[in-house]
PDB file of C-alpha atoms in Angstrom:
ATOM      1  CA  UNK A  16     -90.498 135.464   0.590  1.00  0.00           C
ATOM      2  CA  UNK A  17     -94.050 136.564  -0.193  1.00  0.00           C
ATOM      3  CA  UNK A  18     -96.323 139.217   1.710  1.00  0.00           C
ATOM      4  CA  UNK A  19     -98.141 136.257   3.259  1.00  0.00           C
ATOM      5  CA  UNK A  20     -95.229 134.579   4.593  1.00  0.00           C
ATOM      6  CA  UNK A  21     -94.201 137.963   5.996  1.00  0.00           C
ATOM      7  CA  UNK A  22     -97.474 138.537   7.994  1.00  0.00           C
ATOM      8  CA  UNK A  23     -97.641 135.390   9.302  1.00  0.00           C
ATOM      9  CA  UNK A  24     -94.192 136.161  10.859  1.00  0.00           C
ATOM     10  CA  UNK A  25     -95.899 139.404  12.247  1.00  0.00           C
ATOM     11  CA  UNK A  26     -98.848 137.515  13.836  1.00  0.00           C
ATOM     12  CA  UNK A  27     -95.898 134.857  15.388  1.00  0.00           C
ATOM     13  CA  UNK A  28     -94.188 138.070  16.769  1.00  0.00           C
ATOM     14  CA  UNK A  29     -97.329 139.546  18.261  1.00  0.00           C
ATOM     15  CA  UNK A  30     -98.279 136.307  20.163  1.00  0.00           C
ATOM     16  CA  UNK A  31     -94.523 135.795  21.569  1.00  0.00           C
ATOM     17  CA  UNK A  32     -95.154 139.887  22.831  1.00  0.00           C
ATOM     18  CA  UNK A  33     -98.365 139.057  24.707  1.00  0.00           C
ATOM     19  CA  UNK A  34     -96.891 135.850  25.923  1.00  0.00           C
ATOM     20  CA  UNK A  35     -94.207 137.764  27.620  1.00  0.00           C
ATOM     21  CA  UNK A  36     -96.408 140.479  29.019  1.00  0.00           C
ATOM     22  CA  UNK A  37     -98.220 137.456  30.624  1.00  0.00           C
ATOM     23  CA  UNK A  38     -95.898 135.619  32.064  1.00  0.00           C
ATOM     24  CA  UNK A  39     -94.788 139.068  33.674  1.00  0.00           C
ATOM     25  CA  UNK A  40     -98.320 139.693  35.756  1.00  0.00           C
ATOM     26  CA  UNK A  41     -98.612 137.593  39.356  1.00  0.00           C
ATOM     27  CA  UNK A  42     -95.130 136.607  40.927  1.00  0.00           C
ATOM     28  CA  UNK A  43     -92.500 138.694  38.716  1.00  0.00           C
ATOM     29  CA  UNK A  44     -88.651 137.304  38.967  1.00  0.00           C
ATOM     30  CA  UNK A  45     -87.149 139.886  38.964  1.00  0.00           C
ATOM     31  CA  UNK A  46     -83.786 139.936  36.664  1.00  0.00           C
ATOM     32  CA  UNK A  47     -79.948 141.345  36.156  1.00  0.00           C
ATOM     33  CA  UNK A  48     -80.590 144.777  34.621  1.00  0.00           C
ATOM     34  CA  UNK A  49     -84.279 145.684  36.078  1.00  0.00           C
ATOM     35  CA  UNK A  50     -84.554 149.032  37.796  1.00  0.00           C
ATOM     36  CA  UNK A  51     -86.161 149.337  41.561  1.00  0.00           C
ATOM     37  CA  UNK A  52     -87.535 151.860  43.783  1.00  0.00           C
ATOM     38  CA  UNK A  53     -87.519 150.845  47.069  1.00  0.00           C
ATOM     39  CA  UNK A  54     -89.248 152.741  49.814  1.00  0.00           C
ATOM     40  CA  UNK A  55     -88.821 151.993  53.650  1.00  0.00           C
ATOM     41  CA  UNK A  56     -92.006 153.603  54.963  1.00  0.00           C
ATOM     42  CA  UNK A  57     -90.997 156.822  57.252  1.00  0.00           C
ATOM     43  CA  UNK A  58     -87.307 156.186  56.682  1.00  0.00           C
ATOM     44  CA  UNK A  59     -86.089 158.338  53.616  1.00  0.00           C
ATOM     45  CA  UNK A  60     -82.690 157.935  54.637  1.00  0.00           C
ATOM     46  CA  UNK A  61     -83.187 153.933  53.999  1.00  0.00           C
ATOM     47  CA  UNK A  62     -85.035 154.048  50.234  1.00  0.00           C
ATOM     48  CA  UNK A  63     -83.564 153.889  47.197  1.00  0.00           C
ATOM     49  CA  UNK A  64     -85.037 154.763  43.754  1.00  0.00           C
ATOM     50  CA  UNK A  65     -84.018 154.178  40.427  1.00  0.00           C
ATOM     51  CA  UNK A  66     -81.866 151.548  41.793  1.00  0.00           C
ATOM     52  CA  UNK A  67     -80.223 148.632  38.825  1.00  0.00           C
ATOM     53  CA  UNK A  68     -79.898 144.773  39.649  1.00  0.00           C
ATOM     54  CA  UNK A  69     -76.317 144.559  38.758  1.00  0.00           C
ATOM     55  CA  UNK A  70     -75.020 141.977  36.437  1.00  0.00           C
ATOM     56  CA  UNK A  71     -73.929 139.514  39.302  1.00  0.00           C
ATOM     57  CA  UNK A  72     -77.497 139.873  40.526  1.00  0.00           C
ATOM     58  CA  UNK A  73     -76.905 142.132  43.947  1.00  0.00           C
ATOM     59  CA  UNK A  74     -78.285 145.768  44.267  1.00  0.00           C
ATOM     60  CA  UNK A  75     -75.889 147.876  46.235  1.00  0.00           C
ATOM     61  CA  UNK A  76     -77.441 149.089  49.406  1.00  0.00           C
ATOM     62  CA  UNK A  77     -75.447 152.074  50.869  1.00  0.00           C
ATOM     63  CA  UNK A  78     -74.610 151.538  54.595  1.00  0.00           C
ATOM     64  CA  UNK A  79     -75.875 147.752  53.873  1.00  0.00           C
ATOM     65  CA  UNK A  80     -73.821 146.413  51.514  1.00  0.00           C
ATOM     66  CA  UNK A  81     -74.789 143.604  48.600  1.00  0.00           C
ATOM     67  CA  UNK A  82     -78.711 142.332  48.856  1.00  0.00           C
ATOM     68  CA  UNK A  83     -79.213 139.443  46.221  1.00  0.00           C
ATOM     69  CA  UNK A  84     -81.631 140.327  43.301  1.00  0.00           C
ATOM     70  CA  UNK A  85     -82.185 138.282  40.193  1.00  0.00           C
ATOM     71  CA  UNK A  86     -84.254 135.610  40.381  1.00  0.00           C
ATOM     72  CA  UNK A  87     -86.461 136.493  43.919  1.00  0.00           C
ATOM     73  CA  UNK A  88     -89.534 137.940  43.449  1.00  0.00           C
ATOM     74  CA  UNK A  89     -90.608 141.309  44.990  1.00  0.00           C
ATOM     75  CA  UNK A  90     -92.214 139.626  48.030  1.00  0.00           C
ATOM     76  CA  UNK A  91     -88.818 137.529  48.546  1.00  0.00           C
ATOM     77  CA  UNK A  92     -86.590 140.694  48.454  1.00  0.00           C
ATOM     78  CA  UNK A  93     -88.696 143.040  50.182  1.00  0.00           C
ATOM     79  CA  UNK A  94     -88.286 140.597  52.934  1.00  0.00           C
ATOM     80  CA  UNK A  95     -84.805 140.311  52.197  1.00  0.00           C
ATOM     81  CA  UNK A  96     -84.281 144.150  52.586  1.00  0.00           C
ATOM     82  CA  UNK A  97     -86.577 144.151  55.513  1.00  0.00           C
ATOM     83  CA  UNK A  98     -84.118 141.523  57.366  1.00  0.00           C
ATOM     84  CA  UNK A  99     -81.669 143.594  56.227  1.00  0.00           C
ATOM     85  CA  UNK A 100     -82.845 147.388  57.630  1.00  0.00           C
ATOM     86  CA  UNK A 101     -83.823 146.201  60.525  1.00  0.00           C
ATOM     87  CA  UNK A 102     -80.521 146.286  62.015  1.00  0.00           C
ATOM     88  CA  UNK A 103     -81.205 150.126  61.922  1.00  0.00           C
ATOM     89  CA  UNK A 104     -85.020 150.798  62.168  1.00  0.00           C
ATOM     90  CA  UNK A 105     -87.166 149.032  64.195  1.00  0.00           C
ATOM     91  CA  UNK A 106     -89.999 146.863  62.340  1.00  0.00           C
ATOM     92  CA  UNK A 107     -89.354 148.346  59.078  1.00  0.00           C
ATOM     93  CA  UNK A 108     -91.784 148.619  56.469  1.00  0.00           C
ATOM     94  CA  UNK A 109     -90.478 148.018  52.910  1.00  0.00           C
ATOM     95  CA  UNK A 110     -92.422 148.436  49.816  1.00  0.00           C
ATOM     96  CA  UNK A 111     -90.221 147.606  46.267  1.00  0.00           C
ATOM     97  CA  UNK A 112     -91.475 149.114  42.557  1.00  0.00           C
ATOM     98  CA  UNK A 113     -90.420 147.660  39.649  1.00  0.00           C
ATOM     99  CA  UNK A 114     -89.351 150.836  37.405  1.00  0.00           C
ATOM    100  CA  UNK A 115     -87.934 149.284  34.335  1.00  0.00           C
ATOM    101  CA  UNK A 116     -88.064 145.534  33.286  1.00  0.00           C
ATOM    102  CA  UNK A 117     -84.942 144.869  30.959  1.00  0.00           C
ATOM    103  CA  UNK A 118     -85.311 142.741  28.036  1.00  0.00           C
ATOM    104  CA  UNK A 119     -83.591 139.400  28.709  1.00  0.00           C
ATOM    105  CA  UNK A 120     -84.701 137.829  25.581  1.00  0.00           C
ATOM    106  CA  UNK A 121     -82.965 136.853  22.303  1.00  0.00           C
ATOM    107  CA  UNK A 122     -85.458 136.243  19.407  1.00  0.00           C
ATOM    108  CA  UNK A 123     -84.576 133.584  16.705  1.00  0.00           C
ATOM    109  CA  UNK A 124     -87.419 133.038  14.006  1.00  0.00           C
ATOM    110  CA  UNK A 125     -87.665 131.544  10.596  1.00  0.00           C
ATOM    111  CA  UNK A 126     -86.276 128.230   8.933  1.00  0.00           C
ATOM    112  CA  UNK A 127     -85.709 126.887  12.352  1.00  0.00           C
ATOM    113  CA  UNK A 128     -86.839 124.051  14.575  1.00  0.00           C
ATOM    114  CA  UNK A 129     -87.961 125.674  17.434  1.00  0.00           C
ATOM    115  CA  UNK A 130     -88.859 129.490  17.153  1.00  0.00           C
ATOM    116  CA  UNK A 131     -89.112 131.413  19.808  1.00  0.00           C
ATOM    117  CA  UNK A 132     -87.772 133.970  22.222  1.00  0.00           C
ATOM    118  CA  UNK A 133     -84.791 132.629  24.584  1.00  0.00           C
ATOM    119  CA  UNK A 134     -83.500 134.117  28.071  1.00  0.00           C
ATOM    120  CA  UNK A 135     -79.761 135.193  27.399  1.00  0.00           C
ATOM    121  CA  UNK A 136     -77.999 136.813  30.547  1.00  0.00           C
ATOM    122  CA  UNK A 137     -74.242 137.589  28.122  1.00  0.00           C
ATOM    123  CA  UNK A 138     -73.971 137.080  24.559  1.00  0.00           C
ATOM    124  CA  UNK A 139     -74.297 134.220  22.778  1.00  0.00           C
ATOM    125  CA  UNK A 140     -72.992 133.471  19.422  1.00  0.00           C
ATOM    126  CA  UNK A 141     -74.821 132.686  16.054  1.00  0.00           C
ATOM    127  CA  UNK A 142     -73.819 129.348  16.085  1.00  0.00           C
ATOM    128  CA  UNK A 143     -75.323 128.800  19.960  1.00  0.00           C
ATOM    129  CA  UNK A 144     -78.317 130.577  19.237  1.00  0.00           C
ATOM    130  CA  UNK A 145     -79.403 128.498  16.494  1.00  0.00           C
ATOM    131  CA  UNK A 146     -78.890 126.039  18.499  1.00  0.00           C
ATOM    132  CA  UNK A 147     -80.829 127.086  21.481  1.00  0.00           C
ATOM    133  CA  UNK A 148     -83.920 126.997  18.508  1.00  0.00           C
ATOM    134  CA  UNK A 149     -83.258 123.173  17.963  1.00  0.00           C
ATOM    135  CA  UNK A 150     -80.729 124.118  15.080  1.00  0.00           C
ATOM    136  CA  UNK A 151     -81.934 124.983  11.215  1.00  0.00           C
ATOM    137  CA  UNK A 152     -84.354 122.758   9.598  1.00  0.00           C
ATOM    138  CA  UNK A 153     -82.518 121.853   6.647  1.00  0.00           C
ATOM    139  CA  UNK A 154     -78.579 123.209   7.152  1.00  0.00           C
ATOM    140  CA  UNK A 155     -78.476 122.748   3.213  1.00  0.00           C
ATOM    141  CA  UNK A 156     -81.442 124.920   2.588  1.00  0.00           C
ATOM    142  CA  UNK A 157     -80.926 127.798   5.405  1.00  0.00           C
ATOM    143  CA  UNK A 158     -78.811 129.812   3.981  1.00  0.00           C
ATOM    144  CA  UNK A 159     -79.223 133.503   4.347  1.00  0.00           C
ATOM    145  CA  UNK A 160     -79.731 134.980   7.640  1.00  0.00           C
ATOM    146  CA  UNK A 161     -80.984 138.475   8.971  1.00  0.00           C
ATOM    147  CA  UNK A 162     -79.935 139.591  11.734  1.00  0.00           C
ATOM    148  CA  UNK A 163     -81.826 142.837  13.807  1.00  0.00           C
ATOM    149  CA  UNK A 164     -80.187 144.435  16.526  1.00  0.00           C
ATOM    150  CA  UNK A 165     -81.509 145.845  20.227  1.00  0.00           C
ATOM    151  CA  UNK A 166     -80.969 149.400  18.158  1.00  0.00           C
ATOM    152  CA  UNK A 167     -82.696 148.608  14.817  1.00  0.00           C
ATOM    153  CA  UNK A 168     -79.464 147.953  13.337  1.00  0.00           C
ATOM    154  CA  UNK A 169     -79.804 145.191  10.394  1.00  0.00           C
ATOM    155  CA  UNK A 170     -77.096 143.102   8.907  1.00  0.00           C
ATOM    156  CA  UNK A 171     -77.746 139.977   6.318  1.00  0.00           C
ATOM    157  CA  UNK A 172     -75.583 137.007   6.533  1.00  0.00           C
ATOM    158  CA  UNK A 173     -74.443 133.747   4.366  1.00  0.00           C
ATOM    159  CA  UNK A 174     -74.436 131.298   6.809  1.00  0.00           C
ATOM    160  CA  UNK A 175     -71.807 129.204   4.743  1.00  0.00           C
ATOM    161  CA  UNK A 176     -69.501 131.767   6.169  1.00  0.00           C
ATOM    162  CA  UNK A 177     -69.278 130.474   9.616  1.00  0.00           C
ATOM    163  CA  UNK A 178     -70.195 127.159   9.484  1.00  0.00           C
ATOM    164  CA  UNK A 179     -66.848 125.565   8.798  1.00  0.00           C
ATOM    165  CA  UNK A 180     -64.130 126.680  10.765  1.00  0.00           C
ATOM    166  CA  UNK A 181     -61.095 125.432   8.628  1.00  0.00           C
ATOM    167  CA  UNK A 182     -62.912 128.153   5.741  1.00  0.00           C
ATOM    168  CA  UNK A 183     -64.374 130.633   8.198  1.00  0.00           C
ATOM    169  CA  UNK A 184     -64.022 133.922   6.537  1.00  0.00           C
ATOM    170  CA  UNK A 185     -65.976 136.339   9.224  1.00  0.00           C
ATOM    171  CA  UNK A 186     -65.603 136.162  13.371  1.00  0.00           C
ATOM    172  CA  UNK A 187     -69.089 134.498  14.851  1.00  0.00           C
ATOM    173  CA  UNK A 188     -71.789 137.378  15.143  1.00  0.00           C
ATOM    174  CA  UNK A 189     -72.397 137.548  19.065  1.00  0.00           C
ATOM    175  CA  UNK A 190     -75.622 137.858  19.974  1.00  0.00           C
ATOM    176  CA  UNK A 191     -77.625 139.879  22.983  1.00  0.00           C
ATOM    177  CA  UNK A 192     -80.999 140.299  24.536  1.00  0.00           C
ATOM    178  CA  UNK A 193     -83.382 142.473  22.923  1.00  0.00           C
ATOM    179  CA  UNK A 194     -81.386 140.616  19.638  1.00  0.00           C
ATOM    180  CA  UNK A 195     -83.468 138.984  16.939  1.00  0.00           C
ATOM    181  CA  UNK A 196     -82.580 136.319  14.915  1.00  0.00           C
ATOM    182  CA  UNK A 197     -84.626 135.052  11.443  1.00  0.00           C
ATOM    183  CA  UNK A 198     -83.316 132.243   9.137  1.00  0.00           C
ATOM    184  CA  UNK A 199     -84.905 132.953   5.472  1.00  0.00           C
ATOM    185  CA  UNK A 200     -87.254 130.546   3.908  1.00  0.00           C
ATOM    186  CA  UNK A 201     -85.584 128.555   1.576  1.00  0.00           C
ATOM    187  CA  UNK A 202     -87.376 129.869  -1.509  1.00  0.00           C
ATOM    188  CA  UNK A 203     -86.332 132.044  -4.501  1.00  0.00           C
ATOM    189  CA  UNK A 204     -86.249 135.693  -3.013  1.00  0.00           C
ATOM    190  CA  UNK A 205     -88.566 138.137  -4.900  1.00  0.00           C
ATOM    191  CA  UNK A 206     -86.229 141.040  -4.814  1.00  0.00           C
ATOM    192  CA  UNK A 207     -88.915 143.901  -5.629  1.00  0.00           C
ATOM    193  CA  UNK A 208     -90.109 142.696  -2.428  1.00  0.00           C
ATOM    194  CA  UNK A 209     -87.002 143.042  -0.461  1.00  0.00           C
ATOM    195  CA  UNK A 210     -87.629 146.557   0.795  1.00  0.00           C
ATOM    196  CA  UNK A 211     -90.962 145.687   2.301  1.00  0.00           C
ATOM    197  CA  UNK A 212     -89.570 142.743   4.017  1.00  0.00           C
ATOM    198  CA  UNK A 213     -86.915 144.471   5.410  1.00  0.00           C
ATOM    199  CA  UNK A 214     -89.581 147.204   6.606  1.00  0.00           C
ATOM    200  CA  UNK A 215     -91.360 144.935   8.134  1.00  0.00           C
ATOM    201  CA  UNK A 216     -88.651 143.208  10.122  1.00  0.00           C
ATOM    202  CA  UNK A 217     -87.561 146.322  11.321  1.00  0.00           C
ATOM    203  CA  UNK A 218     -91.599 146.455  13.231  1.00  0.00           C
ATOM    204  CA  UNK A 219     -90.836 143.011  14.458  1.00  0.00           C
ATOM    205  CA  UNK A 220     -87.718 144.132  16.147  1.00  0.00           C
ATOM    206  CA  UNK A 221     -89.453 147.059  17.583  1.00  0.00           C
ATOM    207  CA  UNK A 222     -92.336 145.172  18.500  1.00  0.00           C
ATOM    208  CA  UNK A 223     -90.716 142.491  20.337  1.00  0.00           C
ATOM    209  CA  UNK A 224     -88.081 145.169  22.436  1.00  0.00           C
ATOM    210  CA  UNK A 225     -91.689 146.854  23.521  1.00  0.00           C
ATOM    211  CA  UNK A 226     -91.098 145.509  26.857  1.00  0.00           C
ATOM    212  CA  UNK A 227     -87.715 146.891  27.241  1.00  0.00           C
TER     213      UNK A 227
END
């Protein structure tokens, strides 16, 4: 892979960044994992902060019980928490902050149809996330992969190792948001260039888990 290919991977990364940061501003959904402060105006005792969606989508509200989450927007739920305290305070006034936005998004790049970042709510295996990119171009060609986790961690992959069951040798990778995903060029690697490639998709990773 050259220096050129390798920037243009960069520049891909950049615009899927600032296409997430968009689609964050106006009506928000709000998701499993994102961390609220909710205020009830004059009523301490009734606001919350630092509060997590929890994986089945609820926040728990002491005294209240289980108010749905994931997927309302912060208009929708601060009505739904209004409905909800006004058993106990008369026309309440409730105001939700969005803290912390978690990263729901698995990247897969490279030799693939359809590159791009994916929502993922569990893990997902290799296999499935390929497939959620429309699959490798040419399953012949695609044959290394590179795999960069949430933590910076990097592992590189034959993909002939999992593709047939009967002569799997490894267990499926599983996958996770803030994951990325990128299926080598089939090309001959220049391998004095390996260490800047690497280096580089280390930045990726770290650019695309900005809005963690």
């Amino acid at each position: 892979m050259n220096v050129r290919c390798v920037a243009g991977l960069v520049l891909w990364c950049l615009f899927l960044v600032v296409n997430s940061a968009t689609g964050q501003n106006g009506s928000y959904v709000i998701n499993r994992g994102d961390v609220l402060d909710i205020v009830v105006m004059e009523h301490p005792e009734f606001s919350l902060s630092g509060i997590t969606v929890l994986p089945d989508g609820y926040i728990q509200y002491p005294g209240i019980g289980g108010i749905k989450a994931a997927g309302m927007s912060s208009e929708a739920l601060t009505a739904s928490v209004e409905k909800s305290v006004e058993k106990y305070v008369v026309n309440p006034v409730v105001s939700i902050y969005i803290r912390k936005i978690q990263n729901q998004m698995l990247n897969v790049l490279g030799y693939v149809n359809k590159p791009g970042q994916f929502q993922v709510f569990e893990g997902v295996d290799l296999l499935s996330a390929l497939s959620m990119a429309g699959g490798i171009k040419n399953i012949k060609k695609g044959k290394q992969i590179v795999i960069v986790r949430a933590d910076q961690s990097m592992e590189e992959i034959r993909l002939k190792d999992y593709m047939n069951p009967k002569h799997r040798v490894q267990k499926l990778p599983v996958l996770y948001a803030g994951d990325t995903v990128y299926v080598k060029e089939p090309a001959d690697i220049n391998w004095s260039k390996f260490s800047f490639f690497s280096t580089m998709l280390m930045a990726i990773a770290t650019i695309l888990n900005i809005m963690r």
